Short mmCIF file of C-alpha atoms in Angstrom, two decimals:
data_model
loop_
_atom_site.label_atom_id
_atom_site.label_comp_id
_atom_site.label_asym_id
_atom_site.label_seq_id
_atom_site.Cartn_x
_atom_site.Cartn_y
_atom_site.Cartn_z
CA UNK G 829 9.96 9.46 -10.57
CA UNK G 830 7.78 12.61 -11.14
CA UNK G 831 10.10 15.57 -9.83
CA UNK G 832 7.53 18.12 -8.20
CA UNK G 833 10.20 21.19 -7.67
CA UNK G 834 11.79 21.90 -4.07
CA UNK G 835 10.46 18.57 -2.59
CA UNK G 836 13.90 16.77 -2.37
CA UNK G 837 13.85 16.23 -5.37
CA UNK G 838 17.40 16.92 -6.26
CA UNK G 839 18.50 14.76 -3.29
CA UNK G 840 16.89 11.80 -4.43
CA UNK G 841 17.23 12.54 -8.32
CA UNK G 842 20.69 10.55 -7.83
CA UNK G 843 19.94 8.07 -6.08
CA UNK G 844 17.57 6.76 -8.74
CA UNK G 845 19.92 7.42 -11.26
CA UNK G 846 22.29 5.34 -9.93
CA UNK G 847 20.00 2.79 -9.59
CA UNK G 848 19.51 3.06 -13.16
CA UNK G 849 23.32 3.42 -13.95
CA UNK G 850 24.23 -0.10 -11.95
CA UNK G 851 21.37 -1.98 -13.82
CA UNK G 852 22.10 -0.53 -17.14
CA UNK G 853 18.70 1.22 -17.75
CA UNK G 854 17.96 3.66 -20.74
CA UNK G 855 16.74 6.62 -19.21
CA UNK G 856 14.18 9.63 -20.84
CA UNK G 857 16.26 12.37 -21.43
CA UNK G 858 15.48 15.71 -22.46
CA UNK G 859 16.15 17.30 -25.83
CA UNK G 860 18.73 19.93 -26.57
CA UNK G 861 20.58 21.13 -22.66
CA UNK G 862 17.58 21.21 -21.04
CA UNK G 863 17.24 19.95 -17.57
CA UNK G 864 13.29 18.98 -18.02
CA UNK G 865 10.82 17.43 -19.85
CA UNK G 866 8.26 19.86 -20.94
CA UNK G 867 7.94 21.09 -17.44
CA UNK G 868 5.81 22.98 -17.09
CA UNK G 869 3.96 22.00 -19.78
CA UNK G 870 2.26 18.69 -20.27
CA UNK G 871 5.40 16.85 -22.47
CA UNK G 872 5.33 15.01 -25.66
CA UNK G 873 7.20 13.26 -27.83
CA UNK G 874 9.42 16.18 -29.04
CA UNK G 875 10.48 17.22 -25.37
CA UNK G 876 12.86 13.88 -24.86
CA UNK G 877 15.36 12.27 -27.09
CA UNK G 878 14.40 8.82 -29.21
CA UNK G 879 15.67 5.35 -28.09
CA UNK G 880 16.65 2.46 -30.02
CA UNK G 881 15.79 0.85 -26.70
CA UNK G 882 12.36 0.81 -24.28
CA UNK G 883 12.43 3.27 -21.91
CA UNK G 884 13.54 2.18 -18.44
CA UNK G 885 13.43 4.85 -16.36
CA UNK G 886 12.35 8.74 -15.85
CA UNK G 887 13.42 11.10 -13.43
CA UNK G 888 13.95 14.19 -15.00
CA UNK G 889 10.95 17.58 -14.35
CA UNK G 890 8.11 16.75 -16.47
CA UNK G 891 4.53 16.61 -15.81
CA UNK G 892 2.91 13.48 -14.45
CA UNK G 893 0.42 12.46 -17.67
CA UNK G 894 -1.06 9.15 -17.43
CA UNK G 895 -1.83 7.86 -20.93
CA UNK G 896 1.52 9.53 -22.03
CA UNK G 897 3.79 7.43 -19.50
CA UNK G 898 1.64 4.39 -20.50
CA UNK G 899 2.42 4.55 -23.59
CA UNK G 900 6.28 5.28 -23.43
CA UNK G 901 7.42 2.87 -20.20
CA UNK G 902 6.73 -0.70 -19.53
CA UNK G 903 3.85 -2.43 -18.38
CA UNK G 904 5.64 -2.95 -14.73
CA UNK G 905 6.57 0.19 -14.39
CA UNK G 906 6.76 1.50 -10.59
CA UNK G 907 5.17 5.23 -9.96
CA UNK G 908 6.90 7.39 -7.08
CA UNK G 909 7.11 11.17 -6.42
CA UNK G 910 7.75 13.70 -3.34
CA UNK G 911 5.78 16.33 -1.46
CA UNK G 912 5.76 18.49 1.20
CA UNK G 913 3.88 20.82 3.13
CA UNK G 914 2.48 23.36 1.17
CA UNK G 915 3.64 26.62 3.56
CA UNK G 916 7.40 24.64 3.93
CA UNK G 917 7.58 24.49 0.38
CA UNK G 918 6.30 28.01 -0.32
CA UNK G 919 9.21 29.34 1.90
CA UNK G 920 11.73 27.04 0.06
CA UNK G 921 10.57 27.83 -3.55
CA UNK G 922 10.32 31.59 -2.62
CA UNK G 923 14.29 31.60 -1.81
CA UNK G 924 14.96 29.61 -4.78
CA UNK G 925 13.79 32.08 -7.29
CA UNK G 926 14.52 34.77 -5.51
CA UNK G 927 10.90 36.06 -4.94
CA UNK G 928 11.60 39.08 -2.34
CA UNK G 929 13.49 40.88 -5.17
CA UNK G 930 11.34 39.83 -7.90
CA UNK G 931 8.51 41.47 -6.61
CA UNK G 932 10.30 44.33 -4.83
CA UNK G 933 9.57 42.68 -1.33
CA UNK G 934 10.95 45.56 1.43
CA UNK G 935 10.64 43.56 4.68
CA UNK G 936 14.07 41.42 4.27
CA UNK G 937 14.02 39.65 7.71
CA UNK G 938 9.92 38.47 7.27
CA UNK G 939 9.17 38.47 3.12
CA UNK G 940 6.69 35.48 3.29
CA UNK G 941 4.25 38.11 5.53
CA UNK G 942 4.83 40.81 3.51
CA UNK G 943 3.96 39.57 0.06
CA UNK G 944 0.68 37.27 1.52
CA UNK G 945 -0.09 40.86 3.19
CA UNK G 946 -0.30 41.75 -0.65
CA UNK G 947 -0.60 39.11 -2.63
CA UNK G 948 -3.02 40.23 -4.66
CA UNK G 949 -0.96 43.25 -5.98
CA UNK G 950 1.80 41.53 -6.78
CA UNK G 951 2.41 39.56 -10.41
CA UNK G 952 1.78 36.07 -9.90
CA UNK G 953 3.72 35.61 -13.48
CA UNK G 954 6.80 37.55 -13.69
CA UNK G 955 9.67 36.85 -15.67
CA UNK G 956 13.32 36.03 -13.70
CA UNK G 957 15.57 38.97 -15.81
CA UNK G 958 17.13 41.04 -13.09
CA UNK G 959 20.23 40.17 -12.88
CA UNK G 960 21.51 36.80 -14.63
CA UNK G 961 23.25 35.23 -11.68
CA UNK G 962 19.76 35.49 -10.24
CA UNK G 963 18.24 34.22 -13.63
CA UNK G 964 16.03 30.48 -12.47
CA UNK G 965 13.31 30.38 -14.79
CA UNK G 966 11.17 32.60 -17.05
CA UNK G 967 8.03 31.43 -16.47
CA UNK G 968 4.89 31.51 -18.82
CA UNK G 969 2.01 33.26 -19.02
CA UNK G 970 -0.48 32.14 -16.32
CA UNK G 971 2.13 29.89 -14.23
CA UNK G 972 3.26 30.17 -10.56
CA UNK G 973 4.70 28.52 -8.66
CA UNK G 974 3.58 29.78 -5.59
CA UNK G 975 0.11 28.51 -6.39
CA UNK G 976 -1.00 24.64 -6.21
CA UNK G 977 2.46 23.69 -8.13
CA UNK G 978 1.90 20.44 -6.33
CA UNK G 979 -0.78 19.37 -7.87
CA UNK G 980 0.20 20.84 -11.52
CA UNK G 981 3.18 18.78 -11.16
CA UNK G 982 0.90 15.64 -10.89
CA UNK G 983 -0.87 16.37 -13.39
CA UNK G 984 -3.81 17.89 -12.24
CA UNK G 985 -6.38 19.86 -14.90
CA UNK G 986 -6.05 23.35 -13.60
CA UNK G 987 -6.34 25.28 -16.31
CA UNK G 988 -2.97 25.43 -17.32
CA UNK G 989 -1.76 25.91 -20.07
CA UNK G 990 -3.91 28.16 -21.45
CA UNK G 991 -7.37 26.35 -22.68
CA UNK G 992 -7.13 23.12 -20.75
CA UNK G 993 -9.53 22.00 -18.10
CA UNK G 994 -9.50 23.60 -14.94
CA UNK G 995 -11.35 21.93 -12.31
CA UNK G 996 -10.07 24.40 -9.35
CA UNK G 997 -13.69 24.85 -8.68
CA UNK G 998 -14.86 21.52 -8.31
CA UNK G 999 -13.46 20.12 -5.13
CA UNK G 1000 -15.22 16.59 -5.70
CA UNK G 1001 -13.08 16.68 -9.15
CA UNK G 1002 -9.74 17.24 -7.26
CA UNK G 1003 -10.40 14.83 -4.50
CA UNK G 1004 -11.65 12.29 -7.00
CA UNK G 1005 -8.46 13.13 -9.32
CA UNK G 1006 -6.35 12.45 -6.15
CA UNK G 1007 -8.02 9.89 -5.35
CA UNK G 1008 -6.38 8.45 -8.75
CA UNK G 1009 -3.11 9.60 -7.74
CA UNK G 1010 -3.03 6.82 -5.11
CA UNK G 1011 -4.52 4.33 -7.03
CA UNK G 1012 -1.57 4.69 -10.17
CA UNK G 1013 1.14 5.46 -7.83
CA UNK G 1014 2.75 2.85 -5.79
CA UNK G 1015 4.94 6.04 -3.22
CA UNK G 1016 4.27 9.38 -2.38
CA UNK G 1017 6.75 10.57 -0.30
CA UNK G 1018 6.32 12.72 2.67
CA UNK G 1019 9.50 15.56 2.69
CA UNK G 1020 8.55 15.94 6.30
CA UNK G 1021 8.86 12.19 7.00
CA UNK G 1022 11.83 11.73 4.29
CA UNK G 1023 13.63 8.56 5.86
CA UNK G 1024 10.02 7.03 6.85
CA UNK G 1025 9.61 7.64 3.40
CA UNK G 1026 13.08 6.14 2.22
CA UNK G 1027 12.22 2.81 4.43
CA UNK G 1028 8.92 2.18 2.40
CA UNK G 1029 10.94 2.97 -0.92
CA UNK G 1030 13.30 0.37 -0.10
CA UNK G 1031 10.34 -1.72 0.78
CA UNK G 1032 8.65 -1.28 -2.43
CA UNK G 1033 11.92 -1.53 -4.40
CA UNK G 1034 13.49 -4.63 -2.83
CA UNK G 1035 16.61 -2.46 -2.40
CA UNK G 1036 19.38 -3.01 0.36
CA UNK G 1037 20.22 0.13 2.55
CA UNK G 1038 22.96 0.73 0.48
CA UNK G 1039 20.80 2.08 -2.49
CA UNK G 1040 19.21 4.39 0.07
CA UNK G 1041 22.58 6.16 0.19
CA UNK G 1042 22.10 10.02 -0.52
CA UNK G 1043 23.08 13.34 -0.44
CA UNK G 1044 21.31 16.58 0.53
CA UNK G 1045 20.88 18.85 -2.30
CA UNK G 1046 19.84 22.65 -3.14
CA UNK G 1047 19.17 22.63 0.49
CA UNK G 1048 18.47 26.07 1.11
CA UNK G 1049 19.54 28.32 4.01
CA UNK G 1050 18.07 31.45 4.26
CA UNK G 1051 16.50 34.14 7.46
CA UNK G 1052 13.01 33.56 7.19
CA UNK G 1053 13.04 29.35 6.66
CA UNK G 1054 11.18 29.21 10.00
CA UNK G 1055 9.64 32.41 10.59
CA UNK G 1056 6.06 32.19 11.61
CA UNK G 1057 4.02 33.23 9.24
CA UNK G 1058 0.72 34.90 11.28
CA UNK G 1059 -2.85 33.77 11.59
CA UNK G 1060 -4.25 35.64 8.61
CA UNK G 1061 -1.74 35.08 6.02
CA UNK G 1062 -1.69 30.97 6.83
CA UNK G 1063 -5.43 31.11 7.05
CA UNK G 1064 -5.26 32.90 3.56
CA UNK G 1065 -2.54 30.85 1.96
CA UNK G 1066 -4.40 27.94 3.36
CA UNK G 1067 -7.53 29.19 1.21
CA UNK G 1068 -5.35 29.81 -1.90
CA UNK G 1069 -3.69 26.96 -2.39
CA UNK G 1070 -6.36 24.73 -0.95
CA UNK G 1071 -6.07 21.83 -3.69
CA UNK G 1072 -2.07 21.82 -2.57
CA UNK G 1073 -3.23 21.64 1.07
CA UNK G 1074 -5.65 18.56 0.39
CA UNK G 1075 -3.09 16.65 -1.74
CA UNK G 1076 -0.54 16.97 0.96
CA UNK G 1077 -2.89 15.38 3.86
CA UNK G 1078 -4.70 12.91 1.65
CA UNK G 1079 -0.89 11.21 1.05
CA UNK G 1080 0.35 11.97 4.30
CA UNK G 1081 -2.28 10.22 5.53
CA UNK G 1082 -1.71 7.56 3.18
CA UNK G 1083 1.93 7.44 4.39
CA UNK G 1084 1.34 6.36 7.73
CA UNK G 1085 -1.56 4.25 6.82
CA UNK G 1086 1.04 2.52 4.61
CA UNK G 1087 3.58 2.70 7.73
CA UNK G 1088 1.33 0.72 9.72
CA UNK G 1089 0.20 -1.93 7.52
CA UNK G 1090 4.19 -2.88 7.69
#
């Protein structure tokens, strides 16, 4: 399960690892206390802990790389992640690390408006050291996460890290890249349509609605979760994270495609 952050990802985390727990599966864990795999770096094999047994199962954050997987799970394995729309998940990543005080954001009832408004003159990269209750993540040079994080997450070439392909430019690249997505993964899930989602994942699983059971997680409640964001800043954001915007309708097209074929 390839976690791409604030997609419900931490309210269906459990559910597979229960899964995992009541089959006795040997899960990749991460090294050290960390709570991902690399992420949000491509991983290796120093970022999760050795096994005297084959790998069953991962759910942990790490970035979705092909060969890499192949090599560490089984033949059979099953492929599934999460996504959502791109402006929904914006807002919901932009409470989670605190972005209005990161960047000094004034407007405190509308801060989505205000920093598209001035996007542009604000760090994309900052570090998270304010104050440490407030303390998320310290990101790296050249990483944001208000900016195609979607499609990082699944391992798209962006030019991240530093030196790697970036194929932002080419827009046949990134629709033949996603493309691939649906070809390797067996689920995409659609936040938006989360229990559509859940029936085709218990579909694809063979599970009984009992292993559907879940609980809502780092569900966040916060002033501007449905303010409108106007014309000119969706039109913009839209523009800017344009590779998000064309993952999330290729596979929620794909969803109900998949919904009808039932």
């Amino acid at each position: 399960f390839i976690k791409v952050m604030k997609c419900a990802t931490e309210s269906l985390g459990p559910m597979f690892r229960k899964f995992g727990y009541d089959r006795n599966l040997t899960y990749v864990l991460p090294v050290e206390d960390r709570i991902w795999i690399g992420w949000p770096f491509p991983f290796n094999k120093y970022d999760y802990r050795p096994s005297r047994k084959p790998y069953n199962i991962l759910i942990e954050h790490s970035i979705y790389n092909q060969s890499m997987l192949q090599q560490l799970m089984p033949r059979d394995t099953i492929y599934i992640s999460s996504i959502r729309h791109p402006l929904s998940r914006l807002k919901s990543s932009f409470n989670y690390f605190n972005t209005p005080k990161q960047c000094n954001l004034t407007n405190k009832t509308d801060p989505v408006n205000e920093y598209l408004n001035n996007v542009q003159n604000i760090p994309q990269y900052f570090c998270t050291g304010l104050v440490k209750t407030w303390r998320r993540f310290c990101p790296p040079v050249k990483f944001s996460q208000m900016h195609n994080e979607m499609a990082h997450s699944l391992g798209m070439p962006l030019g991240f890290p530093l030196g790697r392909k970036d194929i932002t430019e080419n827009l046949e690249a990134v629709k033949d890249y996603i493309r691939g997505l649906g070809e390797n993964f067996h689920l995409i899930m659609i936040v938006e349509y989360f229990h559509e989602s859940l029936i085709l994942l218990k579909r694809l699983m063979c599970w009984s609605f009992k292993d559907l059971f879940y609980v809502s997680r780092n569900v966040g409640y916060y002033s501007y979760k449905h303010s409108k964001v106007n014309t000119k800043n969706t039109e913009f954001f839209e523009k800017w994270n344009e590779i998000d915007y064309l993952l999330y309708n290729h596979f929620n097209k794909t969803l109900w495609t998949n919904i009808q074929q039932q």
